[in-house]
Amino acid sequence: MSDVSVVIFLITPIISLLSSLLVFVLTYLKDIKNDKKTVAREKIDNLYVPFYKKSLAGYLSEPYMLDSWSLETASSFLNLFTNNIQYMSTESQQLYQPFYKAFLNKYLPDDNLSNEEVKQSNLEFKNAFIDIATSLQKDYVSLCKLLG
């Protein structure tokens, strides 16, 4: 065999192997991207859309002031966050505990709180809700960018 024949004989299977490998890698990368989009869509459907719907309902059904929310309204947010914490970013998950504590202090307080302590618990709840809501908004924007 001539040198050219040997080179052609060796290059053909190498090209075939490389093209197969390239197709595999590109398919794998596409699948990863699709999986990320599926997870992002699941997060939006299970946490972020219900959060915004509840936010609108809470603001429309009761005065805009967070400290005047009923136990029922505040509990609906607590339940939403608790049942969907796995969809939150790490930052939002870290804000869940302060929100939960503020919820308990405001809506299930110890007996005989002074007016100042009641005001403080209202302020803590308001700040904790705003913090977690702001974090969820950032998460939502990031997810929307991922989805394109």
mmCIF file of C-alpha atoms in Angstrom:
data_model
loop_
_atom_site.group_PDB
_atom_site.id
_atom_site.type_symbol
_atom_site.label_atom_id
_atom_site.label_comp_id
_atom_site.label_asym_id
_atom_site.label_seq_id
_atom_site.Cartn_x
_atom_site.Cartn_y
_atom_site.Cartn_z
ATOM 1 C CA MET A 1 0.000 0.000 0.000
ATOM 2 C CA SER A 2 1.134 3.448 -0.758
ATOM 3 C CA ASP A 3 1.480 6.139 1.865
ATOM 4 C CA VAL A 4 -1.586 7.962 0.552
ATOM 5 C CA SER A 5 -3.695 4.824 0.808
ATOM 6 C CA VAL A 6 -2.584 4.260 4.398
ATOM 7 C CA VAL A 7 -3.402 7.850 5.332
ATOM 8 C CA ILE A 8 -6.840 7.636 3.698
ATOM 9 C CA PHE A 9 -7.388 4.262 5.328
ATOM 10 C CA LEU A 10 -6.616 5.751 8.780
ATOM 11 C CA ILE A 11 -8.313 9.139 8.354
ATOM 12 C CA THR A 12 -11.707 7.781 7.319
ATOM 13 C CA PRO A 13 -12.486 6.004 10.619
ATOM 14 C CA ILE A 14 -10.985 8.889 12.619
ATOM 15 C CA ILE A 15 -13.255 11.401 10.866
ATOM 16 C CA SER A 16 -16.229 9.117 11.406
ATOM 17 C CA LEU A 17 -15.359 8.766 15.099
ATOM 18 C CA LEU A 18 -14.865 12.504 15.571
ATOM 19 C CA SER A 19 -18.135 13.366 13.851
ATOM 20 C CA SER A 20 -19.985 10.832 16.019
ATOM 21 C CA LEU A 21 -18.349 12.284 19.113
ATOM 22 C CA LEU A 22 -19.250 15.821 18.051
ATOM 23 C CA VAL A 23 -22.902 14.856 17.503
ATOM 24 C CA PHE A 24 -22.959 13.169 20.933
ATOM 25 C CA VAL A 25 -21.485 16.218 22.691
ATOM 26 C CA LEU A 26 -23.806 18.663 20.939
ATOM 27 C CA THR A 27 -26.849 16.507 21.757
ATOM 28 C CA TYR A 28 -25.730 16.224 25.386
ATOM 29 C CA LEU A 29 -25.285 20.001 25.691
ATOM 30 C CA LYS A 30 -28.694 20.596 24.134
ATOM 31 C CA ASP A 31 -30.276 18.129 26.584
ATOM 32 C CA ILE A 32 -28.631 19.891 29.528
ATOM 33 C CA LYS A 33 -29.946 23.235 28.309
ATOM 34 C CA ASN A 34 -33.433 21.777 27.850
ATOM 35 C CA ASP A 35 -33.312 20.239 31.338
ATOM 36 C CA LYS A 36 -32.367 23.608 32.842
ATOM 37 C CA LYS A 37 -35.248 25.238 30.996
ATOM 38 C CA THR A 38 -37.659 22.543 32.194
ATOM 39 C CA VAL A 39 -36.571 23.075 35.802
ATOM 40 C CA ALA A 40 -36.830 26.851 35.399
ATOM 41 C CA ARG A 41 -40.348 26.497 34.000
ATOM 42 C CA GLU A 42 -41.303 24.240 36.907
ATOM 43 C CA LYS A 43 -39.987 26.823 39.381
ATOM 44 C CA ILE A 44 -41.954 29.582 37.706
ATOM 45 C CA ASP A 45 -45.169 27.549 37.562
ATOM 46 C CA ASN A 46 -45.003 26.295 41.145
ATOM 47 C CA LEU A 47 -43.591 29.269 43.051
ATOM 48 C CA TYR A 48 -43.216 32.507 41.164
ATOM 49 C CA VAL A 49 -46.566 32.726 39.340
ATOM 50 C CA PRO A 50 -48.557 31.777 42.480
ATOM 51 C CA PHE A 51 -46.470 34.276 44.475
ATOM 52 C CA TYR A 52 -47.360 37.136 42.155
ATOM 53 C CA LYS A 53 -51.007 36.120 42.041
ATOM 54 C CA LYS A 54 -51.149 36.035 45.845
ATOM 55 C CA SER A 55 -49.306 39.340 46.024
ATOM 56 C CA LEU A 56 -51.844 40.991 43.779
ATOM 57 C CA ALA A 57 -54.743 39.407 45.654
ATOM 58 C CA GLY A 58 -53.246 40.434 49.007
ATOM 59 C CA TYR A 59 -52.739 43.997 47.917
ATOM 60 C CA LEU A 60 -56.182 44.262 46.326
ATOM 61 C CA SER A 61 -58.213 42.520 49.014
ATOM 62 C CA GLU A 62 -56.598 44.260 51.971
ATOM 63 C CA PRO A 63 -54.880 47.596 52.390
ATOM 64 C CA TYR A 64 -51.436 47.885 50.847
ATOM 65 C CA MET A 65 -49.822 48.022 54.272
ATOM 66 C CA LEU A 66 -48.269 44.662 55.085
ATOM 67 C CA ASP A 67 -48.757 45.157 58.786
ATOM 68 C CA SER A 68 -52.532 45.142 58.316
ATOM 69 C CA TRP A 69 -52.642 41.775 56.558
ATOM 70 C CA SER A 70 -54.911 39.210 58.139
ATOM 71 C CA LEU A 71 -53.587 35.930 59.488
ATOM 72 C CA GLU A 72 -55.204 34.214 56.505
ATOM 73 C CA THR A 73 -53.387 36.367 53.948
ATOM 74 C CA ALA A 74 -50.015 36.090 55.681
ATOM 75 C CA SER A 75 -50.525 32.330 56.150
ATOM 76 C CA SER A 76 -51.163 31.877 52.443
ATOM 77 C CA PHE A 77 -47.705 33.324 51.737
ATOM 78 C CA LEU A 78 -46.107 31.253 54.478
ATOM 79 C CA ASN A 79 -47.706 28.090 53.077
ATOM 80 C CA LEU A 80 -46.622 28.952 49.538
ATOM 81 C CA PHE A 81 -43.026 29.519 50.653
ATOM 82 C CA THR A 82 -42.975 26.425 52.863
ATOM 83 C CA ASN A 83 -44.413 24.113 50.215
ATOM 84 C CA ASN A 84 -42.122 25.414 47.483
ATOM 85 C CA ILE A 85 -38.880 26.215 49.273
ATOM 86 C CA GLN A 86 -37.053 23.728 47.032
ATOM 87 C CA TYR A 87 -37.699 26.053 44.069
ATOM 88 C CA MET A 88 -36.102 29.084 45.751
ATOM 89 C CA SER A 89 -32.551 30.201 45.178
ATOM 90 C CA THR A 90 -30.108 29.753 48.041
ATOM 91 C CA GLU A 91 -30.446 33.453 48.879
ATOM 92 C CA SER A 92 -34.236 33.226 49.083
ATOM 93 C CA GLN A 93 -34.027 30.035 51.135
ATOM 94 C CA GLN A 94 -31.817 31.836 53.632
ATOM 95 C CA LEU A 95 -34.486 34.534 53.965
ATOM 96 C CA TYR A 96 -37.205 31.974 54.704
ATOM 97 C CA GLN A 97 -36.213 31.453 58.343
ATOM 98 C CA PRO A 98 -36.317 35.182 59.256
ATOM 99 C CA PHE A 99 -39.688 35.430 57.468
ATOM 100 C CA TYR A 100 -41.013 32.414 59.381
ATOM 101 C CA LYS A 101 -39.783 33.816 62.696
ATOM 102 C CA ALA A 102 -41.304 37.227 61.935
ATOM 103 C CA PHE A 103 -44.583 35.543 60.978
ATOM 104 C CA LEU A 104 -44.692 33.687 64.305
ATOM 105 C CA ASN A 105 -43.835 36.821 66.274
ATOM 106 C CA LYS A 106 -46.520 38.858 64.548
ATOM 107 C CA TYR A 107 -49.375 36.388 64.209
ATOM 108 C CA LEU A 108 -48.727 33.992 67.096
ATOM 109 C CA PRO A 109 -47.107 36.251 69.697
ATOM 110 C CA ASP A 110 -46.446 35.579 73.326
ATOM 111 C CA ASP A 111 -49.121 36.922 75.635
ATOM 112 C CA ASN A 112 -48.848 40.384 77.162
ATOM 113 C CA LEU A 113 -46.784 42.124 74.516
ATOM 114 C CA SER A 114 -46.336 45.835 74.973
ATOM 115 C CA ASN A 115 -47.411 48.244 72.237
ATOM 116 C CA GLU A 116 -43.755 48.771 71.400
ATOM 117 C CA GLU A 117 -43.192 45.012 71.006
ATOM 118 C CA VAL A 118 -46.261 44.737 68.756
ATOM 119 C CA LYS A 119 -44.935 47.574 66.601
ATOM 120 C CA GLN A 120 -41.542 45.874 66.473
ATOM 121 C CA SER A 121 -43.045 42.537 65.395
ATOM 122 C CA ASN A 122 -45.082 44.321 62.702
ATOM 123 C CA LEU A 123 -41.931 46.009 61.424
ATOM 124 C CA GLU A 124 -39.955 42.745 61.477
ATOM 125 C CA PHE A 125 -42.672 40.977 59.484
ATOM 126 C CA LYS A 126 -42.868 43.786 56.969
ATOM 127 C CA ASN A 127 -39.079 43.859 56.490
ATOM 128 C CA ALA A 128 -38.822 40.062 56.281
ATOM 129 C CA PHE A 129 -41.579 39.899 53.675
ATOM 130 C CA ILE A 130 -40.028 42.689 51.614
ATOM 131 C CA ASP A 131 -36.621 40.965 51.786
ATOM 132 C CA ILE A 132 -37.917 37.589 50.607
ATOM 133 C CA ALA A 133 -40.177 39.205 47.983
ATOM 134 C CA THR A 134 -37.238 41.203 46.610
ATOM 135 C CA SER A 135 -35.086 38.083 46.485
ATOM 136 C CA LEU A 136 -37.845 36.151 44.706
ATOM 137 C CA GLN A 137 -38.104 38.968 42.169
ATOM 138 C CA LYS A 138 -34.382 38.658 41.433
ATOM 139 C CA ASP A 139 -34.780 34.880 41.087
ATOM 140 C CA TYR A 140 -37.693 35.351 38.706
ATOM 141 C CA VAL A 141 -35.745 37.746 36.489
ATOM 142 C CA SER A 142 -32.841 35.267 36.308
ATOM 143 C CA LEU A 143 -35.198 32.426 35.394
ATOM 144 C CA CYS A 144 -36.823 34.515 32.664
ATOM 145 C CA LYS A 145 -33.408 35.319 31.197
ATOM 146 C CA LEU A 146 -32.596 31.608 31.179
ATOM 147 C CA LEU A 147 -35.824 30.855 29.346
ATOM 148 C CA GLY A 148 -35.060 33.577 26.836
#
